[in-house]
PDB file of C-alpha atoms in Angstrom:
ATOM      1  CA  UNK A   1     -81.642 154.459 -36.346  1.00  0.00           C
ATOM      2  CA  UNK A   2     -83.509 151.664 -38.085  1.00  0.00           C
ATOM      3  CA  UNK A   3     -85.326 149.223 -35.814  1.00  0.00           C
ATOM      4  CA  UNK A   4     -83.668 146.409 -37.752  1.00  0.00           C
ATOM      5  CA  UNK A   5     -80.204 147.400 -36.579  1.00  0.00           C
ATOM      6  CA  UNK A   6     -79.007 145.107 -33.776  1.00  0.00           C
ATOM      7  CA  UNK A   7     -76.730 146.919 -31.361  1.00  0.00           C
ATOM      8  CA  UNK A   8     -73.922 145.059 -29.584  1.00  0.00           C
ATOM      9  CA  UNK A   9     -74.408 144.254 -25.943  1.00  0.00           C
ATOM     10  CA  UNK A  10     -77.678 143.489 -24.221  1.00  0.00           C
ATOM     11  CA  UNK A  11     -80.598 142.742 -26.540  1.00  0.00           C
ATOM     12  CA  UNK A  12     -83.322 145.147 -25.458  1.00  0.00           C
ATOM     13  CA  UNK A  13     -86.174 147.014 -27.082  1.00  0.00           C
ATOM     14  CA  UNK A  14     -86.579 146.820 -30.882  1.00  0.00           C
ATOM     15  CA  UNK A  15     -83.388 144.756 -31.293  1.00  0.00           C
ATOM     16  CA  UNK A  16     -84.599 141.988 -29.000  1.00  0.00           C
ATOM     17  CA  UNK A  17     -88.016 142.041 -30.661  1.00  0.00           C
ATOM     18  CA  UNK A  18     -86.425 141.706 -34.096  1.00  0.00           C
ATOM     19  CA  UNK A  19     -84.224 138.808 -33.036  1.00  0.00           C
ATOM     20  CA  UNK A  20     -87.221 137.087 -31.443  1.00  0.00           C
ATOM     21  CA  UNK A  21     -89.209 137.440 -34.650  1.00  0.00           C
ATOM     22  CA  UNK A  22     -86.258 136.128 -36.637  1.00  0.00           C
ATOM     23  CA  UNK A  23     -85.990 133.033 -34.494  1.00  0.00           C
ATOM     24  CA  UNK A  24     -89.731 132.512 -34.546  1.00  0.00           C
ATOM     25  CA  UNK A  25     -89.525 132.253 -38.331  1.00  0.00           C
ATOM     26  CA  UNK A  26     -86.526 129.920 -38.122  1.00  0.00           C
ATOM     27  CA  UNK A  27     -88.292 127.652 -35.653  1.00  0.00           C
ATOM     28  CA  UNK A  28     -91.215 127.377 -38.022  1.00  0.00           C
ATOM     29  CA  UNK A  29     -89.032 126.668 -41.051  1.00  0.00           C
ATOM     30  CA  UNK A  30     -86.492 124.198 -39.662  1.00  0.00           C
ATOM     31  CA  UNK A  31     -87.528 120.563 -39.060  1.00  0.00           C
ATOM     32  CA  UNK A  32     -88.469 119.321 -35.633  1.00  0.00           C
ATOM     33  CA  UNK A  33     -86.195 116.848 -33.906  1.00  0.00           C
ATOM     34  CA  UNK A  34     -87.278 113.399 -35.076  1.00  0.00           C
ATOM     35  CA  UNK A  35     -86.815 110.070 -33.342  1.00  0.00           C
ATOM     36  CA  UNK A  36     -85.001 107.055 -34.689  1.00  0.00           C
ATOM     37  CA  UNK A  37     -87.830 104.867 -35.982  1.00  0.00           C
ATOM     38  CA  UNK A  38     -85.689 101.724 -35.694  1.00  0.00           C
ATOM     39  CA  UNK A  39     -84.990 102.138 -31.963  1.00  0.00           C
ATOM     40  CA  UNK A  40     -86.187  98.930 -30.315  1.00  0.00           C
ATOM     41  CA  UNK A  41     -87.027  97.491 -33.735  1.00  0.00           C
ATOM     42  CA  UNK A  42     -83.548  96.337 -34.755  1.00  0.00           C
ATOM     43  CA  UNK A  43     -80.423  94.947 -33.109  1.00  0.00           C
ATOM     44  CA  UNK A  44     -78.103  97.826 -32.246  1.00  0.00           C
ATOM     45  CA  UNK A  45     -74.582  96.438 -32.214  1.00  0.00           C
ATOM     46  CA  UNK A  46     -71.974  98.817 -30.780  1.00  0.00           C
ATOM     47  CA  UNK A  47     -68.646  98.484 -32.559  1.00  0.00           C
ATOM     48  CA  UNK A  48     -65.058  99.340 -31.776  1.00  0.00           C
ATOM     49  CA  UNK A  49     -62.903 101.105 -34.308  1.00  0.00           C
ATOM     50  CA  UNK A  50     -60.444  98.523 -35.524  1.00  0.00           C
ATOM     51  CA  UNK A  51     -59.918  99.433 -39.171  1.00  0.00           C
ATOM     52  CA  UNK A  52     -61.986 100.275 -42.187  1.00  0.00           C
ATOM     53  CA  UNK A  53     -64.573  97.553 -41.737  1.00  0.00           C
ATOM     54  CA  UNK A  54     -66.080  95.335 -39.065  1.00  0.00           C
ATOM     55  CA  UNK A  55     -68.058  92.114 -39.376  1.00  0.00           C
ATOM     56  CA  UNK A  56     -71.124  90.691 -37.708  1.00  0.00           C
ATOM     57  CA  UNK A  57     -71.297  86.929 -38.035  1.00  0.00           C
ATOM     58  CA  UNK A  58     -74.456  85.105 -39.082  1.00  0.00           C
ATOM     59  CA  UNK A  59     -73.887  81.394 -38.518  1.00  0.00           C
ATOM     60  CA  UNK A  60     -76.924  80.243 -40.488  1.00  0.00           C
ATOM     61  CA  UNK A  61     -78.518  76.942 -39.455  1.00  0.00           C
ATOM     62  CA  UNK A  62     -77.580  73.290 -39.293  1.00  0.00           C
ATOM     63  CA  UNK A  63     -79.043  69.907 -38.322  1.00  0.00           C
ATOM     64  CA  UNK A  64     -77.653  67.188 -36.044  1.00  0.00           C
ATOM     65  CA  UNK A  65     -76.922  63.752 -37.539  1.00  0.00           C
ATOM     66  CA  UNK A  66     -78.127  60.595 -35.817  1.00  0.00           C
ATOM     67  CA  UNK A  67     -75.402  58.189 -34.790  1.00  0.00           C
ATOM     68  CA  UNK A  68     -76.657  54.720 -35.688  1.00  0.00           C
ATOM     69  CA  UNK A  69     -73.541  52.700 -34.809  1.00  0.00           C
ATOM     70  CA  UNK A  70     -72.280  52.633 -31.228  1.00  0.00           C
ATOM     71  CA  UNK A  71     -68.540  52.866 -31.901  1.00  0.00           C
ATOM     72  CA  UNK A  72     -68.730  54.724 -35.218  1.00  0.00           C
ATOM     73  CA  UNK A  73     -65.932  57.238 -35.819  1.00  0.00           C
ATOM     74  CA  UNK A  74     -66.744  60.914 -35.427  1.00  0.00           C
ATOM     75  CA  UNK A  75     -67.475  62.557 -38.778  1.00  0.00           C
ATOM     76  CA  UNK A  76     -66.401  66.169 -39.087  1.00  0.00           C
ATOM     77  CA  UNK A  77     -68.246  68.612 -41.343  1.00  0.00           C
ATOM     78  CA  UNK A  78     -67.355  72.064 -42.551  1.00  0.00           C
ATOM     79  CA  UNK A  79     -68.775  74.783 -40.362  1.00  0.00           C
ATOM     80  CA  UNK A  80     -70.952  77.061 -42.447  1.00  0.00           C
ATOM     81  CA  UNK A  81     -70.090  80.597 -41.436  1.00  0.00           C
ATOM     82  CA  UNK A  82     -71.219  83.583 -43.419  1.00  0.00           C
ATOM     83  CA  UNK A  83     -70.178  87.037 -42.338  1.00  0.00           C
ATOM     84  CA  UNK A  84     -72.357  90.054 -42.917  1.00  0.00           C
ATOM     85  CA  UNK A  85     -70.294  93.188 -43.262  1.00  0.00           C
ATOM     86  CA  UNK A  86     -70.929  96.786 -42.260  1.00  0.00           C
ATOM     87  CA  UNK A  87     -68.685  99.614 -43.385  1.00  0.00           C
ATOM     88  CA  UNK A  88     -67.373 102.619 -41.549  1.00  0.00           C
ATOM     89  CA  UNK A  89     -69.597 105.327 -43.002  1.00  0.00           C
ATOM     90  CA  UNK A  90     -69.165 108.885 -41.721  1.00  0.00           C
ATOM     91  CA  UNK A  91     -71.727 111.657 -42.115  1.00  0.00           C
ATOM     92  CA  UNK A  92     -71.153 115.272 -41.090  1.00  0.00           C
ATOM     93  CA  UNK A  93     -72.256 118.858 -41.591  1.00  0.00           C
ATOM     94  CA  UNK A  94     -70.677 122.196 -40.633  1.00  0.00           C
ATOM     95  CA  UNK A  95     -72.032 125.762 -40.521  1.00  0.00           C
ATOM     96  CA  UNK A  96     -70.138 128.998 -40.073  1.00  0.00           C
ATOM     97  CA  UNK A  97     -71.859 131.130 -37.456  1.00  0.00           C
ATOM     98  CA  UNK A  98     -72.370 134.711 -38.630  1.00  0.00           C
ATOM     99  CA  UNK A  99     -72.569 137.753 -36.355  1.00  0.00           C
ATOM    100  CA  UNK A 100     -76.356 137.557 -36.503  1.00  0.00           C
ATOM    101  CA  UNK A 101     -76.216 133.901 -35.538  1.00  0.00           C
ATOM    102  CA  UNK A 102     -74.043 134.802 -32.566  1.00  0.00           C
ATOM    103  CA  UNK A 103     -76.528 137.449 -31.431  1.00  0.00           C
ATOM    104  CA  UNK A 104     -79.463 135.147 -31.959  1.00  0.00           C
ATOM    105  CA  UNK A 105     -77.746 132.506 -29.835  1.00  0.00           C
ATOM    106  CA  UNK A 106     -78.017 134.894 -26.904  1.00  0.00           C
ATOM    107  CA  UNK A 107     -81.680 133.933 -26.725  1.00  0.00           C
ATOM    108  CA  UNK A 108     -80.639 130.409 -25.748  1.00  0.00           C
ATOM    109  CA  UNK A 109     -78.628 129.539 -22.623  1.00  0.00           C
ATOM    110  CA  UNK A 110     -77.020 126.653 -24.514  1.00  0.00           C
ATOM    111  CA  UNK A 111     -75.895 126.995 -28.148  1.00  0.00           C
ATOM    112  CA  UNK A 112     -76.713 123.309 -28.695  1.00  0.00           C
ATOM    113  CA  UNK A 113     -80.382 124.126 -28.011  1.00  0.00           C
ATOM    114  CA  UNK A 114     -80.676 126.563 -30.911  1.00  0.00           C
ATOM    115  CA  UNK A 115     -82.819 125.721 -33.953  1.00  0.00           C
ATOM    116  CA  UNK A 116     -79.618 125.168 -35.955  1.00  0.00           C
ATOM    117  CA  UNK A 117     -78.527 122.509 -33.474  1.00  0.00           C
ATOM    118  CA  UNK A 118     -81.978 120.912 -33.441  1.00  0.00           C
ATOM    119  CA  UNK A 119     -81.910 120.750 -37.232  1.00  0.00           C
ATOM    120  CA  UNK A 120     -78.572 118.910 -37.111  1.00  0.00           C
ATOM    121  CA  UNK A 121     -79.904 116.423 -34.550  1.00  0.00           C
ATOM    122  CA  UNK A 122     -82.935 115.802 -36.735  1.00  0.00           C
ATOM    123  CA  UNK A 123     -80.724 115.310 -39.783  1.00  0.00           C
ATOM    124  CA  UNK A 124     -78.632 112.700 -37.942  1.00  0.00           C
ATOM    125  CA  UNK A 125     -81.709 110.699 -36.957  1.00  0.00           C
ATOM    126  CA  UNK A 126     -83.110 110.874 -40.491  1.00  0.00           C
ATOM    127  CA  UNK A 127     -79.761 109.681 -41.854  1.00  0.00           C
ATOM    128  CA  UNK A 128     -79.777 106.655 -39.542  1.00  0.00           C
ATOM    129  CA  UNK A 129     -83.346 105.860 -40.651  1.00  0.00           C
ATOM    130  CA  UNK A 130     -82.259 106.139 -44.288  1.00  0.00           C
ATOM    131  CA  UNK A 131     -79.229 103.880 -43.792  1.00  0.00           C
ATOM    132  CA  UNK A 132     -81.281 101.219 -41.993  1.00  0.00           C
ATOM    133  CA  UNK A 133     -84.089 101.313 -44.564  1.00  0.00           C
ATOM    134  CA  UNK A 134     -81.605 100.930 -47.425  1.00  0.00           C
ATOM    135  CA  UNK A 135     -80.055  97.972 -45.613  1.00  0.00           C
ATOM    136  CA  UNK A 136     -83.440  96.243 -45.428  1.00  0.00           C
ATOM    137  CA  UNK A 137     -84.232  96.694 -49.108  1.00  0.00           C
ATOM    138  CA  UNK A 138     -80.804  96.810 -50.726  1.00  0.00           C
ATOM    139  CA  UNK A 139     -77.999  94.288 -51.175  1.00  0.00           C
ATOM    140  CA  UNK A 140     -76.247  92.830 -48.123  1.00  0.00           C
ATOM    141  CA  UNK A 141     -72.464  92.490 -48.220  1.00  0.00           C
ATOM    142  CA  UNK A 142     -71.387  88.931 -47.389  1.00  0.00           C
ATOM    143  CA  UNK A 143     -68.220  86.867 -47.356  1.00  0.00           C
ATOM    144  CA  UNK A 144     -65.709  84.971 -45.261  1.00  0.00           C
ATOM    145  CA  UNK A 145     -63.065  87.698 -45.670  1.00  0.00           C
ATOM    146  CA  UNK A 146     -62.440  90.927 -47.588  1.00  0.00           C
ATOM    147  CA  UNK A 147     -61.058  89.022 -50.579  1.00  0.00           C
ATOM    148  CA  UNK A 148     -64.272  87.034 -51.073  1.00  0.00           C
ATOM    149  CA  UNK A 149     -66.917  89.713 -50.537  1.00  0.00           C
ATOM    150  CA  UNK A 150     -70.130  89.380 -52.533  1.00  0.00           C
ATOM    151  CA  UNK A 151     -73.539  90.993 -52.347  1.00  0.00           C
ATOM    152  CA  UNK A 152     -76.791  89.201 -51.671  1.00  0.00           C
ATOM    153  CA  UNK A 153     -79.991  90.748 -53.019  1.00  0.00           C
ATOM    154  CA  UNK A 154     -83.392  90.329 -51.437  1.00  0.00           C
ATOM    155  CA  UNK A 155     -85.074  87.593 -53.554  1.00  0.00           C
ATOM    156  CA  UNK A 156     -88.126  88.512 -55.619  1.00  0.00           C
ATOM    157  CA  UNK A 157     -90.001  85.771 -53.728  1.00  0.00           C
ATOM    158  CA  UNK A 158     -89.920  88.094 -50.703  1.00  0.00           C
ATOM    159  CA  UNK A 159     -91.993  90.744 -52.531  1.00  0.00           C
ATOM    160  CA  UNK A 160     -95.734  90.610 -51.834  1.00  0.00           C
ATOM    161  CA  UNK A 161     -98.196  92.606 -53.965  1.00  0.00           C
ATOM    162  CA  UNK A 162    -100.964  94.521 -52.200  1.00  0.00           C
ATOM    163  CA  UNK A 163    -103.976  94.667 -54.541  1.00  0.00           C
ATOM    164  CA  UNK A 164    -105.158  97.949 -53.085  1.00  0.00           C
ATOM    165  CA  UNK A 165    -107.178  98.901 -56.168  1.00  0.00           C
ATOM    166  CA  UNK A 166    -108.923  95.513 -56.086  1.00  0.00           C
ATOM    167  CA  UNK A 167    -110.193  95.947 -52.539  1.00  0.00           C
ATOM    168  CA  UNK A 168    -107.594  93.914 -50.652  1.00  0.00           C
ATOM    169  CA  UNK A 169    -106.934  95.377 -47.209  1.00  0.00           C
ATOM    170  CA  UNK A 170    -103.542  95.956 -45.658  1.00  0.00           C
ATOM    171  CA  UNK A 171    -104.548  93.724 -42.749  1.00  0.00           C
ATOM    172  CA  UNK A 172    -105.106  90.866 -45.189  1.00  0.00           C
ATOM    173  CA  UNK A 173    -101.631  91.351 -46.649  1.00  0.00           C
ATOM    174  CA  UNK A 174    -100.075  91.319 -43.184  1.00  0.00           C
ATOM    175  CA  UNK A 175    -102.080  88.181 -42.436  1.00  0.00           C
ATOM    176  CA  UNK A 176    -100.465  86.458 -45.412  1.00  0.00           C
ATOM    177  CA  UNK A 177     -96.988  87.495 -44.320  1.00  0.00           C
ATOM    178  CA  UNK A 178     -97.687  86.504 -40.722  1.00  0.00           C
ATOM    179  CA  UNK A 179     -98.645  83.056 -41.984  1.00  0.00           C
ATOM    180  CA  UNK A 180     -95.394  82.831 -43.934  1.00  0.00           C
ATOM    181  CA  UNK A 181     -93.449  83.774 -40.812  1.00  0.00           C
ATOM    182  CA  UNK A 182     -95.170  80.989 -38.883  1.00  0.00           C
ATOM    183  CA  UNK A 183     -94.592  78.450 -41.708  1.00  0.00           C
ATOM    184  CA  UNK A 184     -90.891  79.307 -41.691  1.00  0.00           C
ATOM    185  CA  UNK A 185     -90.814  79.112 -37.876  1.00  0.00           C
ATOM    186  CA  UNK A 186     -89.517  82.689 -37.743  1.00  0.00           C
ATOM    187  CA  UNK A 187     -92.159  83.901 -35.290  1.00  0.00           C
ATOM    188  CA  UNK A 188     -94.942  82.070 -33.460  1.00  0.00           C
ATOM    189  CA  UNK A 189     -98.290  83.202 -32.126  1.00  0.00           C
ATOM    190  CA  UNK A 190     -96.979  82.822 -28.569  1.00  0.00           C
ATOM    191  CA  UNK A 191     -94.131  85.305 -29.066  1.00  0.00           C
ATOM    192  CA  UNK A 192     -94.349  88.987 -28.313  1.00  0.00           C
ATOM    193  CA  UNK A 193     -94.345  91.291 -31.336  1.00  0.00           C
ATOM    194  CA  UNK A 194     -90.930  91.084 -32.932  1.00  0.00           C
ATOM    195  CA  UNK A 195     -91.886  92.002 -36.513  1.00  0.00           C
ATOM    196  CA  UNK A 196     -92.618  95.486 -37.839  1.00  0.00           C
ATOM    197  CA  UNK A 197     -93.788  97.359 -40.912  1.00  0.00           C
ATOM    198  CA  UNK A 198     -94.362 100.982 -41.878  1.00  0.00           C
ATOM    199  CA  UNK A 199     -97.712 102.725 -42.029  1.00  0.00           C
ATOM    200  CA  UNK A 200     -97.637 105.647 -44.439  1.00  0.00           C
ATOM    201  CA  UNK A 201    -100.595 107.765 -45.546  1.00  0.00           C
ATOM    202  CA  UNK A 202    -102.126 105.037 -47.723  1.00  0.00           C
ATOM    203  CA  UNK A 203    -101.741 102.348 -45.062  1.00  0.00           C
ATOM    204  CA  UNK A 204    -103.251 104.555 -42.355  1.00  0.00           C
ATOM    205  CA  UNK A 205    -106.220 105.374 -44.579  1.00  0.00           C
ATOM    206  CA  UNK A 206    -106.779 101.683 -45.274  1.00  0.00           C
ATOM    207  CA  UNK A 207    -106.491 100.595 -41.640  1.00  0.00           C
ATOM    208  CA  UNK A 208    -108.838 103.361 -40.544  1.00  0.00           C
ATOM    209  CA  UNK A 209    -111.466 102.122 -43.025  1.00  0.00           C
ATOM    210  CA  UNK A 210    -110.945  98.423 -42.246  1.00  0.00           C
ATOM    211  CA  UNK A 211    -113.796  97.213 -39.954  1.00  0.00           C
ATOM    212  CA  UNK A 212    -111.703  94.359 -38.572  1.00  0.00           C
ATOM    213  CA  UNK A 213    -108.826  96.654 -37.651  1.00  0.00           C
ATOM    214  CA  UNK A 214    -111.126  99.305 -36.166  1.00  0.00           C
ATOM    215  CA  UNK A 215    -112.552  96.570 -33.954  1.00  0.00           C
ATOM    216  CA  UNK A 216    -109.059  95.861 -32.670  1.00  0.00           C
ATOM    217  CA  UNK A 217    -108.490  99.547 -31.973  1.00  0.00           C
ATOM    218  CA  UNK A 218    -111.791 100.248 -30.267  1.00  0.00           C
ATOM    219  CA  UNK A 219    -112.458  97.053 -28.322  1.00  0.00           C
ATOM    220  CA  UNK A 220    -109.019  96.211 -26.982  1.00  0.00           C
ATOM    221  CA  UNK A 221    -109.088  99.101 -24.543  1.00  0.00           C
ATOM    222  CA  UNK A 222    -107.742  97.160 -21.591  1.00  0.00           C
ATOM    223  CA  UNK A 223    -104.478  96.595 -23.476  1.00  0.00           C
ATOM    224  CA  UNK A 224    -104.071  99.885 -25.306  1.00  0.00           C
ATOM    225  CA  UNK A 225    -105.650 103.348 -25.454  1.00  0.00           C
ATOM    226  CA  UNK A 226    -108.323 103.892 -28.049  1.00  0.00           C
ATOM    227  CA  UNK A 227    -106.994 104.389 -31.584  1.00  0.00           C
ATOM    228  CA  UNK A 228    -103.472 103.274 -30.689  1.00  0.00           C
ATOM    229  CA  UNK A 229    -102.094 101.057 -33.431  1.00  0.00           C
ATOM    230  CA  UNK A 230    -102.137  97.343 -32.706  1.00  0.00           C
ATOM    231  CA  UNK A 231    -100.269  94.449 -34.345  1.00  0.00           C
ATOM    232  CA  UNK A 232    -101.753  92.327 -37.120  1.00  0.00           C
ATOM    233  CA  UNK A 233    -100.536  88.717 -37.269  1.00  0.00           C
ATOM    234  CA  UNK A 234     -97.757  89.676 -34.824  1.00  0.00           C
ATOM    235  CA  UNK A 235     -96.605  92.474 -37.133  1.00  0.00           C
ATOM    236  CA  UNK A 236     -96.653  95.965 -35.629  1.00  0.00           C
ATOM    237  CA  UNK A 237     -97.328  98.922 -37.983  1.00  0.00           C
ATOM    238  CA  UNK A 238     -95.096 101.917 -37.258  1.00  0.00           C
ATOM    239  CA  UNK A 239     -96.183 105.338 -38.487  1.00  0.00           C
ATOM    240  CA  UNK A 240     -93.641 106.518 -41.045  1.00  0.00           C
ATOM    241  CA  UNK A 241     -94.343 108.385 -44.257  1.00  0.00           C
ATOM    242  CA  UNK A 242     -91.074 108.294 -46.197  1.00  0.00           C
ATOM    243  CA  UNK A 243     -91.308 104.835 -47.714  1.00  0.00           C
ATOM    244  CA  UNK A 244     -89.406 104.470 -51.009  1.00  0.00           C
ATOM    245  CA  UNK A 245     -91.204 104.575 -54.359  1.00  0.00           C
ATOM    246  CA  UNK A 246     -90.507 104.642 -58.095  1.00  0.00           C
ATOM    247  CA  UNK A 247     -92.334 106.715 -60.685  1.00  0.00           C
ATOM    248  CA  UNK A 248     -93.610 104.661 -63.623  1.00  0.00           C
ATOM    249  CA  UNK A 249     -93.934 105.661 -67.284  1.00  0.00           C
ATOM    250  CA  UNK A 250     -97.633 106.562 -66.823  1.00  0.00           C
ATOM    251  CA  UNK A 251     -96.725 108.864 -63.873  1.00  0.00           C
ATOM    252  CA  UNK A 252     -98.133 106.381 -61.355  1.00  0.00           C
ATOM    253  CA  UNK A 253     -96.041 105.446 -58.320  1.00  0.00           C
ATOM    254  CA  UNK A 254     -95.118 102.027 -56.994  1.00  0.00           C
ATOM    255  CA  UNK A 255     -94.374 102.043 -53.261  1.00  0.00           C
ATOM    256  CA  UNK A 256     -92.250  99.545 -51.320  1.00  0.00           C
ATOM    257  CA  UNK A 257     -93.012  98.937 -47.634  1.00  0.00           C
ATOM    258  CA  UNK A 258     -90.652  96.609 -45.744  1.00  0.00           C
ATOM    259  CA  UNK A 259     -91.740  94.054 -43.173  1.00  0.00           C
ATOM    260  CA  UNK A 260     -88.934  92.796 -40.968  1.00  0.00           C
ATOM    261  CA  UNK A 261     -88.177  90.986 -37.729  1.00  0.00           C
ATOM    262  CA  UNK A 262     -86.127  92.704 -35.080  1.00  0.00           C
ATOM    263  CA  UNK A 263     -83.170  90.340 -35.422  1.00  0.00           C
ATOM    264  CA  UNK A 264     -83.093  90.540 -39.233  1.00  0.00           C
ATOM    265  CA  UNK A 265     -81.547  94.026 -39.126  1.00  0.00           C
ATOM    266  CA  UNK A 266     -78.318  95.012 -37.389  1.00  0.00           C
ATOM    267  CA  UNK A 267     -77.490  98.694 -36.978  1.00  0.00           C
ATOM    268  CA  UNK A 268     -73.869  99.473 -36.174  1.00  0.00           C
ATOM    269  CA  UNK A 269     -73.384 102.934 -34.642  1.00  0.00           C
ATOM    270  CA  UNK A 270     -69.644 103.322 -35.082  1.00  0.00           C
ATOM    271  CA  UNK A 271     -69.742 106.734 -33.500  1.00  0.00           C
ATOM    272  CA  UNK A 272     -72.463 108.342 -31.448  1.00  0.00           C
ATOM    273  CA  UNK A 273     -73.829 111.622 -32.773  1.00  0.00           C
ATOM    274  CA  UNK A 274     -71.525 114.475 -31.741  1.00  0.00           C
ATOM    275  CA  UNK A 275     -72.144 118.185 -32.117  1.00  0.00           C
ATOM    276  CA  UNK A 276     -69.856 121.013 -31.067  1.00  0.00           C
ATOM    277  CA  UNK A 277     -69.133 124.689 -31.612  1.00  0.00           C
ATOM    278  CA  UNK A 278     -65.476 125.460 -32.320  1.00  0.00           C
ATOM    279  CA  UNK A 279     -63.244 128.209 -33.715  1.00  0.00           C
ATOM    280  CA  UNK A 280     -62.441 127.941 -37.438  1.00  0.00           C
ATOM    281  CA  UNK A 281     -58.895 129.303 -37.668  1.00  0.00           C
ATOM    282  CA  UNK A 282     -58.808 128.696 -41.423  1.00  0.00           C
ATOM    283  CA  UNK A 283     -61.148 131.632 -42.096  1.00  0.00           C
ATOM    284  CA  UNK A 284     -60.633 135.349 -41.648  1.00  0.00           C
ATOM    285  CA  UNK A 285     -61.505 136.717 -38.188  1.00  0.00           C
ATOM    286  CA  UNK A 286     -61.573 133.134 -36.858  1.00  0.00           C
ATOM    287  CA  UNK A 287     -65.369 132.754 -36.799  1.00  0.00           C
ATOM    288  CA  UNK A 288     -67.054 130.059 -34.793  1.00  0.00           C
ATOM    289  CA  UNK A 289     -68.529 127.048 -36.554  1.00  0.00           C
ATOM    290  CA  UNK A 290     -71.099 124.466 -35.585  1.00  0.00           C
ATOM    291  CA  UNK A 291     -70.025 120.944 -36.503  1.00  0.00           C
ATOM    292  CA  UNK A 292     -72.009 117.704 -36.300  1.00  0.00           C
ATOM    293  CA  UNK A 293     -70.839 114.183 -37.072  1.00  0.00           C
ATOM    294  CA  UNK A 294     -72.024 110.613 -36.795  1.00  0.00           C
ATOM    295  CA  UNK A 295     -70.900 107.267 -38.201  1.00  0.00           C
ATOM    296  CA  UNK A 296     -73.342 104.424 -38.792  1.00  0.00           C
ATOM    297  CA  UNK A 297     -74.069 101.523 -41.098  1.00  0.00           C
ATOM    298  CA  UNK A 298     -76.550  98.650 -41.130  1.00  0.00           C
ATOM    299  CA  UNK A 299     -76.927  95.220 -42.686  1.00  0.00           C
ATOM    300  CA  UNK A 300     -79.723  92.721 -43.281  1.00  0.00           C
ATOM    301  CA  UNK A 301     -78.928  89.376 -41.643  1.00  0.00           C
ATOM    302  CA  UNK A 302     -81.668  87.069 -42.917  1.00  0.00           C
ATOM    303  CA  UNK A 303     -83.433  87.364 -46.277  1.00  0.00           C
ATOM    304  CA  UNK A 304     -86.202  84.968 -45.199  1.00  0.00           C
ATOM    305  CA  UNK A 305     -87.223  87.299 -42.369  1.00  0.00           C
ATOM    306  CA  UNK A 306     -87.695  90.379 -44.589  1.00  0.00           C
ATOM    307  CA  UNK A 307     -90.655  90.940 -46.916  1.00  0.00           C
ATOM    308  CA  UNK A 308     -91.536  93.915 -49.068  1.00  0.00           C
ATOM    309  CA  UNK A 309     -95.125  94.940 -49.711  1.00  0.00           C
ATOM    310  CA  UNK A 310     -95.449  96.698 -53.055  1.00  0.00           C
ATOM    311  CA  UNK A 311     -98.463  98.543 -54.428  1.00  0.00           C
ATOM    312  CA  UNK A 312     -99.203 101.123 -57.105  1.00  0.00           C
ATOM    313  CA  UNK A 313    -101.063 104.418 -56.830  1.00  0.00           C
ATOM    314  CA  UNK A 314    -102.378 106.152 -59.954  1.00  0.00           C
ATOM    315  CA  UNK A 315    -101.093 109.570 -60.958  1.00  0.00           C
ATOM    316  CA  UNK A 316    -102.775 112.357 -59.021  1.00  0.00           C
ATOM    317  CA  UNK A 317    -103.813 110.087 -56.119  1.00  0.00           C
ATOM    318  CA  UNK A 318    -100.622 110.218 -54.100  1.00  0.00           C
TER     319      UNK A 318
END
């Protein structure tokens, strides 16, 4: 009998060793469970299923008029009300469990703890990150009702160039944006950190080499452990490597790193992530299947509170 033959029943001897080796390879190959990078950094708005779409209302801003005549009649104005819309977007994945999968699952007391299940959980979190990031950078759906829906792009005035090749530091760029936030009265120096940005490989390298930022890291020990990232101009860098980029004609890449305030992004989890193992009666022998599903969408609520830092890296220096 070959040692690679897995006998039914208890997994002992060579069979158990083979299955263990198989799962060791799977654990190394499949992605680790990732966290939702927007948790605590956006407004999570639970929604109730009431149709194909749901709205979150952004009332904008207004000013009060001074009444200069004692008995003047009340003047009524139109209420500016702009709705930001999120759609019901479903995402799912299903796997048919083979006989080997069933045997391998015996190594785990709970099927939902297997590497396959962990991979599905990781995929759901990555999908939510992707949806939220696209909402920050892409068009926002607006309108009073479904018949008047339009899209609002992020204005080019919200794009800030980081002259990385010219020696400008990332801290200096964040300082500029922090000043713009203060000028627009979006955040103040007295507020706790409510604005965030991403720190990918290039940003981390720059911050690590920036003497002013290293001073923050090393000398602010009573507030944070050494080398823990600290905010710059009330903007907190969050370690995240998958920032979007475009490849240019000369093979260089231009990266786009968003900067946003917590209340400028609404994430609508229509349906919490669900994963289950069921019988698939549509297939021969009624095999079991692992099914995962989630439903989520997001929308930008305020263009003035979102900036995008763009910079270019030459070919071969990614």
